[in-house]
Short mmCIF file of C-alpha atoms and ligand atoms in Angstrom, two decimals:
data_model
loop_
_atom_site.label_atom_id
_atom_site.label_comp_id
_atom_site.label_asym_id
_atom_site.label_seq_id
_atom_site.Cartn_x
_atom_site.Cartn_y
_atom_site.Cartn_z
CA MET A 1 20.07 -4.82 11.54
CA SER A 2 16.97 -7.00 11.60
CA TYR A 3 13.68 -7.42 13.47
CA GLN A 4 11.60 -10.42 14.49
CA LEU A 5 8.27 -10.85 12.74
CA THR A 6 5.66 -13.25 14.14
CA ILE A 7 2.93 -14.28 11.70
CA GLU A 8 -0.37 -15.44 13.19
CA PRO A 9 -2.23 -17.77 12.95
CA LEU A 10 0.83 -19.71 11.72
CA GLY A 11 2.72 -18.88 14.91
CA ALA A 12 5.92 -18.66 12.85
CA THR A 13 8.64 -16.15 13.69
CA ILE A 14 11.10 -14.96 11.04
CA GLU A 15 13.89 -12.40 10.67
CA VAL A 16 13.13 -9.30 8.61
CA GLU A 17 16.03 -7.11 7.49
CA ASP A 18 15.87 -3.37 8.01
CA GLY A 19 14.09 -1.97 4.92
CA GLN A 20 12.86 -5.39 3.72
CA THR A 21 9.10 -5.72 3.23
CA VAL A 22 7.09 -8.18 5.30
CA LEU A 23 5.89 -9.95 2.15
CA ASP A 24 9.40 -10.33 0.74
CA ALA A 25 10.73 -11.72 4.02
CA ALA A 26 7.86 -14.17 4.41
CA LEU A 27 7.94 -15.49 0.83
CA ARG A 28 11.72 -15.89 0.85
CA GLN A 29 11.45 -17.97 4.02
CA GLY A 30 8.75 -20.21 2.55
CA LEU A 31 5.79 -18.64 4.38
CA TYR A 32 2.78 -17.67 2.31
CA ILE A 33 0.86 -14.41 2.72
CA PRO A 34 -1.85 -13.67 0.09
CA HIS A 35 -0.57 -11.14 -2.46
CA ALA A 36 -1.10 -9.99 -6.04
CA CYS A 37 0.32 -6.78 -7.53
CA GLY A 38 3.33 -6.57 -5.16
CA HIS A 39 3.34 -2.75 -5.37
CA GLY A 40 0.75 -1.47 -2.89
CA LEU A 41 -1.95 -1.07 -5.52
CA CYS A 42 -4.51 -3.80 -4.95
CA GLY A 43 -4.76 -4.48 -1.20
CA THR A 44 -4.71 -8.28 -1.50
CA CYS A 45 -1.86 -8.52 1.06
CA LYS A 46 -3.63 -6.49 3.77
CA VAL A 47 -2.75 -7.76 7.26
CA SER A 48 -3.46 -6.61 10.84
CA VAL A 49 -0.61 -5.39 13.01
CA CYS A 50 -1.27 -6.83 16.47
CA ASP A 51 1.90 -5.60 18.13
CA GLY A 52 4.85 -3.35 17.22
CA GLU A 53 5.52 -0.49 14.81
CA VAL A 54 5.52 -0.57 11.00
CA ASP A 55 6.15 1.93 8.20
CA HIS A 56 3.43 1.67 5.52
CA GLY A 57 5.86 2.58 2.72
CA HIS A 58 4.26 3.53 -0.61
CA ALA A 59 0.89 1.80 0.03
CA ASN A 60 -1.66 3.42 -2.28
CA PRO A 61 -4.22 5.48 -0.29
CA PHE A 62 -7.09 3.66 -2.04
CA ALA A 63 -5.65 0.20 -1.34
CA LEU A 64 -4.93 1.10 2.32
CA MET A 65 -7.30 3.78 3.48
CA GLU A 66 -6.66 6.25 6.28
CA PHE A 67 -9.17 4.60 8.64
CA GLU A 68 -7.59 1.18 7.98
CA ARG A 69 -4.17 2.58 8.95
CA ASP A 70 -5.81 3.89 12.15
CA GLU A 71 -7.27 0.41 12.77
CA GLY A 72 -3.79 -1.14 12.56
CA LYS A 73 -3.96 -2.56 9.03
CA THR A 74 -1.00 -2.49 6.65
CA LEU A 75 0.00 -3.90 3.25
CA ALA A 76 2.58 -6.66 3.58
CA CYS A 77 4.06 -5.86 0.14
CA CYS A 78 5.04 -2.29 1.15
CA CYS A 79 5.40 -2.26 4.92
CA THR A 80 8.73 -2.42 6.69
CA LEU A 81 9.37 -2.96 10.40
CA GLN A 82 10.34 -0.32 12.95
CA SER A 83 10.46 -2.82 15.86
CA ASP A 84 9.71 -6.49 16.50
CA VAL A 85 6.18 -6.99 15.17
CA THR A 86 3.32 -9.50 15.28
CA ILE A 87 0.85 -9.55 12.39
CA GLU A 88 -2.27 -11.55 11.68
CA ALA A 89 -2.86 -12.62 8.08
CA ASP A 90 -5.84 -14.28 6.39
CA ILE A 91 -4.11 -17.51 5.38
CA GLU A 92 -6.20 -20.35 3.98
CA GLU A 93 -5.06 -23.95 3.96
CA GLU A 94 -4.59 -25.01 0.33
CA PRO A 95 -4.02 -28.73 -0.28
CA ASP A 96 -2.72 -28.05 -3.81
CA ALA A 97 -0.26 -25.34 -2.79
CA GLN A 98 3.44 -26.05 -2.83
CA LEU A 99 5.51 -23.90 -0.50
CA ILE A 100 8.27 -22.69 -2.79
CA PRO A 101 10.51 -19.95 -1.34
CA VAL A 102 11.00 -16.88 -3.53
CA ARG A 103 14.50 -16.53 -5.00
CA ASP A 104 16.35 -14.04 -7.21
CA PHE A 105 17.53 -15.19 -10.64
CA ALA A 106 20.06 -13.60 -12.97
CA THR A 107 18.82 -14.12 -16.52
CA THR A 108 19.87 -13.38 -20.07
CA VAL A 109 17.40 -12.59 -22.84
CA SER A 110 17.86 -15.48 -25.27
CA ARG A 111 15.31 -14.32 -27.86
CA ILE A 112 12.35 -12.03 -28.39
CA VAL A 113 9.52 -13.10 -30.68
CA ASP A 114 6.66 -10.92 -31.99
CA LEU A 115 3.53 -12.93 -31.20
CA THR A 116 1.10 -10.21 -32.33
CA PRO A 117 1.42 -6.50 -33.15
CA THR A 118 1.10 -5.75 -29.39
CA ILE A 119 2.48 -8.86 -27.61
CA LYS A 120 6.06 -10.10 -27.53
CA ALA A 121 7.34 -13.40 -26.15
CA ILE A 122 10.51 -12.78 -24.14
CA PHE A 123 12.60 -15.87 -23.42
CA LEU A 124 14.90 -15.60 -20.39
CA ARG A 125 17.71 -18.07 -19.75
CA LEU A 126 18.06 -18.59 -15.98
CA ASP A 127 21.31 -18.86 -14.05
CA ARG A 128 19.87 -21.80 -12.08
CA PRO A 129 16.72 -23.93 -12.09
CA ILE A 130 13.46 -22.38 -10.89
CA HIS A 131 10.79 -24.46 -9.22
CA PHE A 132 7.22 -23.14 -9.67
CA GLN A 133 3.61 -24.20 -10.03
CA ALA A 134 2.05 -23.67 -13.46
CA GLY A 135 0.15 -20.37 -13.34
CA GLN A 136 2.56 -18.51 -11.04
CA TYR A 137 4.39 -15.32 -11.97
CA VAL A 138 7.73 -13.57 -11.55
CA GLN A 139 8.65 -9.97 -10.77
CA LEU A 140 10.95 -8.60 -13.45
CA ALA A 141 13.23 -5.69 -12.54
CA ILE A 142 12.89 -3.10 -15.32
CA PRO A 143 16.34 -1.66 -16.09
CA GLY A 144 16.72 2.06 -15.48
CA ILE A 145 13.49 2.70 -13.56
CA GLY A 146 14.23 1.00 -10.25
CA GLU A 147 10.86 -0.79 -10.31
CA SER A 148 9.69 -4.27 -11.14
CA ARG A 149 6.61 -5.57 -12.95
CA ALA A 150 4.73 -8.86 -12.61
CA PHE A 151 4.68 -11.24 -15.58
CA SER A 152 3.19 -14.73 -15.56
CA ILE A 153 5.33 -17.63 -16.70
CA ALA A 154 3.83 -18.71 -20.04
CA ASN A 155 5.58 -22.06 -20.50
CA SER A 156 5.00 -25.19 -18.45
CA PRO A 157 7.25 -26.31 -15.58
CA ALA A 158 8.38 -29.28 -17.72
CA SER A 159 9.35 -26.97 -20.58
CA VAL A 160 11.26 -24.67 -18.21
CA GLU A 161 13.09 -27.64 -16.74
CA LYS A 162 13.99 -28.95 -20.20
CA THR A 163 15.06 -25.66 -21.81
CA GLY A 164 16.36 -23.70 -18.79
CA GLU A 165 14.28 -20.76 -20.04
CA ILE A 166 11.14 -19.06 -18.84
CA GLU A 167 8.87 -17.44 -21.41
CA LEU A 168 7.02 -14.20 -20.62
CA ASN A 169 4.28 -12.82 -22.91
CA VAL A 170 4.33 -9.04 -22.59
CA ARG A 171 1.61 -6.80 -24.01
CA ILE A 172 2.66 -3.20 -24.59
CA VAL A 173 0.68 -0.70 -22.52
CA PRO A 174 0.72 2.75 -24.16
CA GLY A 175 2.57 5.07 -21.79
CA GLY A 176 3.59 2.14 -19.59
CA LYS A 177 7.14 2.49 -18.29
CA GLY A 178 7.95 -1.20 -18.07
CA THR A 179 6.32 -2.59 -21.17
CA CYS A 180 7.50 0.28 -23.42
CA TYR A 181 11.05 -0.48 -22.30
CA LEU A 182 10.61 -4.22 -22.90
CA HIS A 183 9.08 -3.68 -26.36
CA GLN A 184 11.27 -0.86 -27.60
CA SER A 185 14.70 -1.17 -25.95
CA LEU A 186 15.25 -4.75 -24.78
CA LYS A 187 17.34 -6.99 -27.05
CA ALA A 188 18.70 -10.54 -27.12
CA GLY A 189 21.77 -10.88 -24.90
CA ASP A 190 20.63 -8.28 -22.35
CA PRO A 191 20.81 -9.28 -18.66
CA LEU A 192 17.63 -9.04 -16.55
CA THR A 193 16.89 -9.90 -12.92
CA VAL A 194 13.72 -11.69 -11.90
CA SER A 195 12.43 -12.97 -8.58
CA GLY A 196 9.80 -15.59 -7.98
CA PRO A 197 7.71 -17.61 -8.02
CA TYR A 198 4.74 -15.59 -6.75
CA GLY A 199 0.99 -16.02 -6.49
CA ARG A 200 -1.63 -18.69 -5.92
CA PHE A 201 -3.11 -18.95 -9.38
CA PHE A 202 -2.60 -22.67 -9.93
CA VAL A 203 -4.98 -25.55 -10.59
CA ARG A 204 -6.74 -27.29 -7.73
CA GLN A 205 -6.52 -30.85 -9.03
CA SER A 206 -7.49 -32.27 -5.64
CA ALA A 207 -11.08 -31.04 -6.19
CA HIS A 208 -11.23 -33.37 -9.21
CA LYS A 209 -13.59 -31.22 -11.29
CA PRO A 210 -13.70 -30.24 -14.98
CA MET A 211 -11.92 -26.92 -15.54
CA VAL A 212 -12.80 -23.95 -17.70
CA PHE A 213 -10.13 -21.32 -18.36
CA MET A 214 -11.18 -17.86 -19.53
CA ALA A 215 -8.43 -15.57 -20.73
CA GLY A 216 -8.05 -12.30 -22.59
CA GLY A 217 -5.08 -10.60 -24.28
CA SER A 218 -1.72 -11.53 -22.75
CA GLY A 219 -3.75 -13.19 -19.97
CA LEU A 220 -3.26 -16.36 -22.00
CA SER A 221 0.17 -16.74 -20.37
CA SER A 222 -0.78 -18.48 -17.10
CA PRO A 223 -3.57 -20.63 -18.61
CA ARG A 224 -1.15 -21.81 -21.33
CA SER A 225 1.30 -23.03 -18.70
CA MET A 226 -1.48 -24.61 -16.63
CA ILE A 227 -3.27 -26.32 -19.55
CA VAL A 228 -0.09 -27.74 -21.08
CA ASP A 229 0.96 -28.94 -17.63
CA LEU A 230 -2.43 -30.61 -17.05
CA LEU A 231 -2.55 -32.31 -20.45
CA GLU A 232 1.08 -33.44 -20.32
CA GLY A 233 0.37 -34.84 -16.86
CA GLY A 234 -2.53 -36.96 -18.14
CA TRP A 235 -5.34 -35.04 -16.38
CA PRO A 236 -8.43 -37.07 -17.32
CA LEU A 237 -11.33 -34.61 -16.89
CA PRO A 238 -12.59 -32.02 -19.39
CA VAL A 239 -10.55 -28.83 -19.82
CA THR A 240 -11.93 -25.90 -21.84
CA LEU A 241 -10.11 -22.72 -22.86
CA VAL A 242 -12.19 -19.73 -23.91
CA TYR A 243 -9.73 -17.14 -25.22
CA GLY A 244 -10.65 -13.63 -26.25
CA GLN A 245 -8.82 -11.21 -28.49
CA ARG A 246 -9.90 -8.23 -30.55
CA SER A 247 -9.04 -9.55 -34.01
CA LYS A 248 -7.44 -12.41 -35.92
CA ASP A 249 -4.02 -10.74 -36.08
CA GLU A 250 -3.99 -10.56 -32.25
CA LEU A 251 -4.74 -14.27 -31.84
CA TYR A 252 -1.55 -16.07 -30.86
CA TYR A 253 -0.68 -19.69 -30.05
CA ASP A 254 -3.89 -20.44 -31.95
CA ALA A 255 -2.30 -23.29 -33.92
CA GLU A 256 -0.81 -24.74 -30.74
CA PHE A 257 -4.19 -24.86 -28.97
CA ARG A 258 -5.91 -26.28 -32.07
CA ALA A 259 -3.26 -29.03 -32.16
CA LEU A 260 -3.76 -29.75 -28.44
CA ALA A 261 -7.52 -30.02 -29.00
CA ALA A 262 -6.91 -32.41 -31.91
CA THR A 263 -4.70 -34.69 -29.83
CA HIS A 264 -6.50 -34.54 -26.44
CA SER A 265 -10.13 -35.58 -26.49
CA ASN A 266 -10.72 -33.93 -23.09
CA PHE A 267 -9.51 -30.47 -24.29
CA THR A 268 -11.75 -27.93 -26.05
CA TYR A 269 -10.52 -24.62 -27.43
CA VAL A 270 -12.93 -21.73 -28.04
CA PRO A 271 -11.26 -18.61 -29.47
CA THR A 272 -13.50 -15.53 -29.67
CA LEU A 273 -12.94 -12.18 -31.36
CA SER A 274 -14.59 -8.97 -30.16
CA ALA A 275 -13.66 -6.55 -32.94
CA GLU A 276 -13.03 -8.66 -36.04
CA ALA A 277 -14.31 -7.03 -39.24
CA ASP A 278 -17.56 -8.44 -40.61
CA GLY A 279 -16.92 -10.45 -43.74
CA SER A 280 -13.32 -11.32 -42.78
CA GLY A 281 -14.09 -15.00 -43.09
CA TRP A 282 -13.54 -15.69 -39.36
CA PRO A 283 -15.53 -18.85 -38.73
CA GLY A 284 -15.34 -18.86 -34.94
CA ALA A 285 -17.12 -17.17 -32.04
CA ARG A 286 -17.52 -13.40 -31.87
CA GLY A 287 -17.93 -11.26 -28.78
CA PHE A 288 -16.27 -10.99 -25.38
CA VAL A 289 -14.90 -13.92 -23.39
CA HIS A 290 -17.80 -14.06 -20.92
CA GLU A 291 -20.32 -14.03 -23.78
CA ALA A 292 -18.56 -16.78 -25.72
CA ALA A 293 -18.18 -18.91 -22.57
CA LYS A 294 -21.84 -18.53 -21.68
CA ALA A 295 -22.89 -19.46 -25.22
CA HIS A 296 -20.51 -22.43 -25.34
CA PHE A 297 -21.76 -23.92 -22.08
CA GLY A 298 -25.42 -22.91 -22.54
CA ALA A 299 -25.08 -21.00 -19.23
CA ALA A 300 -24.51 -24.31 -17.37
CA PHE A 301 -21.28 -24.21 -15.36
CA ALA A 302 -22.32 -26.29 -12.33
CA GLY A 303 -19.72 -28.80 -11.21
CA GLN A 304 -16.78 -27.02 -12.88
CA GLN A 305 -13.93 -24.90 -11.62
CA ALA A 306 -13.27 -21.62 -13.44
CA TYR A 307 -9.85 -19.97 -13.82
CA LEU A 308 -9.95 -16.37 -15.06
CA CYS A 309 -6.86 -14.49 -16.20
CA GLY A 310 -6.29 -11.13 -17.88
CA PRO A 311 -7.35 -7.49 -17.76
CA PRO A 312 -9.44 -6.60 -14.67
CA PRO A 313 -12.61 -5.64 -16.65
CA MET A 314 -12.54 -9.01 -18.45
CA VAL A 315 -12.14 -10.89 -15.18
CA GLU A 316 -14.96 -8.89 -13.52
CA ALA A 317 -17.27 -9.55 -16.50
CA CYS A 318 -16.56 -13.30 -16.28
CA ILE A 319 -17.15 -13.36 -12.51
CA GLY A 320 -20.50 -11.60 -12.98
CA MET A 321 -21.57 -14.01 -15.72
CA LEU A 322 -20.48 -17.09 -13.75
CA MET A 323 -22.32 -15.99 -10.62
CA GLN A 324 -25.48 -15.35 -12.67
CA CYS A 325 -25.01 -18.89 -13.98
CA ARG A 326 -24.74 -20.13 -10.40
CA LEU A 327 -21.05 -20.96 -10.22
CA PHE A 328 -19.92 -19.50 -6.93
CA GLU A 329 -16.81 -18.09 -5.31
CA ARG A 330 -15.41 -21.36 -4.03
CA ASP A 331 -15.01 -22.61 -7.61
CA ILE A 332 -13.69 -19.40 -9.19
CA TYR A 333 -9.98 -18.49 -9.19
CA THR A 334 -8.65 -15.28 -10.69
CA GLU A 335 -5.45 -13.56 -11.76
CA LYS A 336 -6.04 -9.92 -12.65
CA PHE A 337 -3.29 -8.19 -14.59
CA LEU A 338 -3.42 -5.08 -12.42
CA SER A 339 -1.31 -2.06 -13.28
CA ALA A 340 -0.83 1.47 -11.98
CA ALA A 341 -3.96 2.44 -13.94
CA ASP A 342 -6.02 0.27 -11.57
CA ALA A 343 -4.76 1.99 -8.41
CA GLY A 344 -8.07 3.79 -7.83
CA ASN A 345 -10.11 0.61 -8.29
CA ALA A 346 -8.93 -1.36 -5.28
CA ARG A 347 -12.45 -2.71 -4.63
CA SER A 348 -12.63 -6.46 -5.15
CA PRO A 349 -8.88 -6.62 -5.73
CA LEU A 350 -8.55 -10.16 -6.92
CA PHE A 351 -11.83 -11.69 -5.88
CA LYS A 352 -11.46 -13.66 -2.68
CA ARG A 353 -9.31 -16.47 -3.96
CA VAL A 354 -6.13 -16.10 -5.96
C1 LIG B 1 -0.02 -11.04 -11.04
C2 LIG B 1 0.18 -10.27 -12.33
C3 LIG B 1 0.61 -10.94 -13.47
C4 LIG B 1 0.78 -10.25 -14.66
N1 LIG B 1 1.16 -10.93 -15.78
C5 LIG B 1 1.28 -10.28 -16.97
C6 LIG B 1 1.63 -11.00 -18.16
O1 LIG B 1 1.86 -12.22 -18.16
N2 LIG B 1 1.69 -10.29 -19.32
C7 LIG B 1 1.44 -8.93 -19.37
O2 LIG B 1 1.49 -8.35 -20.46
N3 LIG B 1 1.13 -8.23 -18.24
C8 LIG B 1 1.05 -8.86 -17.05
N4 LIG B 1 0.74 -8.16 -15.91
C9 LIG B 1 0.66 -6.67 -15.97
C10 LIG B 1 2.09 -6.08 -15.82
O3 LIG B 1 2.64 -6.43 -14.55
C11 LIG B 1 2.12 -4.54 -15.88
O4 LIG B 1 1.35 -3.98 -14.88
C12 LIG B 1 1.62 -3.98 -17.15
O5 LIG B 1 2.26 -4.62 -18.20
C13 LIG B 1 1.89 -2.45 -17.23
O6 LIG B 1 3.22 -2.17 -16.87
P1 LIG B 1 3.94 -0.85 -17.40
O7 LIG B 1 5.16 -0.62 -16.54
O8 LIG B 1 4.14 -0.88 -18.86
O9 LIG B 1 2.87 0.27 -17.11
P2 LIG B 1 2.86 1.34 -15.92
O10 LIG B 1 3.95 2.34 -16.08
O11 LIG B 1 2.76 0.63 -14.63
O12 LIG B 1 1.48 2.08 -16.27
C14 LIG B 1 0.31 1.31 -16.58
C15 LIG B 1 -0.78 2.25 -17.05
O13 LIG B 1 -1.16 3.07 -15.95
C16 LIG B 1 -1.03 4.44 -16.29
N5 LIG B 1 -0.56 5.06 -15.03
C17 LIG B 1 0.70 5.16 -14.56
N6 LIG B 1 0.71 5.74 -13.34
C18 LIG B 1 -0.59 5.98 -13.03
C19 LIG B 1 -1.25 6.56 -11.91
N7 LIG B 1 -0.57 6.97 -10.85
N8 LIG B 1 -2.61 6.64 -11.94
C20 LIG B 1 -3.32 6.21 -12.99
N9 LIG B 1 -2.75 5.67 -14.09
C21 LIG B 1 -1.41 5.55 -14.10
C22 LIG B 1 -0.02 4.47 -17.44
O14 LIG B 1 -0.21 5.59 -18.27
C23 LIG B 1 -0.35 3.20 -18.17
O15 LIG B 1 -1.43 3.37 -19.05
C24 LIG B 1 0.55 -8.85 -14.71
C25 LIG B 1 0.14 -8.17 -13.55
C26 LIG B 1 -0.05 -8.86 -12.38
C27 LIG B 1 -0.49 -8.12 -11.14
#
């Protein structure tokens, strides 16, 4: 059984299977609706139901409040149809966006590499080629728990095409169902299912502006894919990566970024450590990402585009700093690594643009 879904202002009508979410149906048919966590936590995919009946599914009560339900709002990532429905979504024209339909992929774990004491690189061999824009993510079905988790693709599209593998950089979250499984039980040879690509965290080359990437923890994954893609593609304008970790032993792909900076005169790499012991001999920046970025640029960000990726508090701190330094929303793009722990903090889910 299926229903008809009309998406305004696109005016497109698609089939939605009984029990399929609106977001899943739209993305699989090449229609974009803004989204982020994919699990009813953040509210980025909020749409208005203009006509017809929906079931809100497991939308978090903070992400979709009672009065919003009364006003006819729903979350596209959780809602299913009870009749033919028309929705209205806030869809911006994006000249740099490629419309790539979401697909399922059967994968095999080819290897797992310890990048730091808390982050593993998981390499997944795909059953068929995936097309994606650098910076996008996949949903990985976690065996045994019937849930999936979002992980950004850490290697560039060219590397994925050449090797047939996507690389995910997974930080263990204490008490986290998905990441504890991936760190403690997953082994080479295991099968895993992923779907993707998702998200709109990709570079806007058409604006032709210098780019500054700010990343923390495993939030290096998307920027790594984007920066390698830009530099391999001959992007001529300045690119800066400010990358924050707690300590030297948590700094990963450091040698790779130093080598890129040595071979690309337009690329600058600024690693910063927030909890490195005094007297350890670390010669680089100290402090949080937003502090190191502000110091590096002397608080002058005008004319750049900023791409922020990582834990929500890091992204919020960078947004605050950039706005104080007079870089505004239209030039700031974010990917927050939201998890169940952020369910009560649905305010400012992903900044306006993702
Ligand atoms: C777009 C996107 C891209 C991402 N990319 C990456 C990536 O490249 N690398 C990466 O490492 N991570 C990434 N993440 C984060 C990742 O998807 C997971 O959310 C994260 O790793 C935690 O998953 P988990 O299953 O281990 O934890 P969960 O089981 O989801 O729990 C997370 C935390 O919340 C707590 N918790 C659980 N339930 C509740 C509740 N009801 N209320 C309050 N707290 C609760 C848990 O104790 C734990 O501390 C990304 C997230 C998004 C949205």
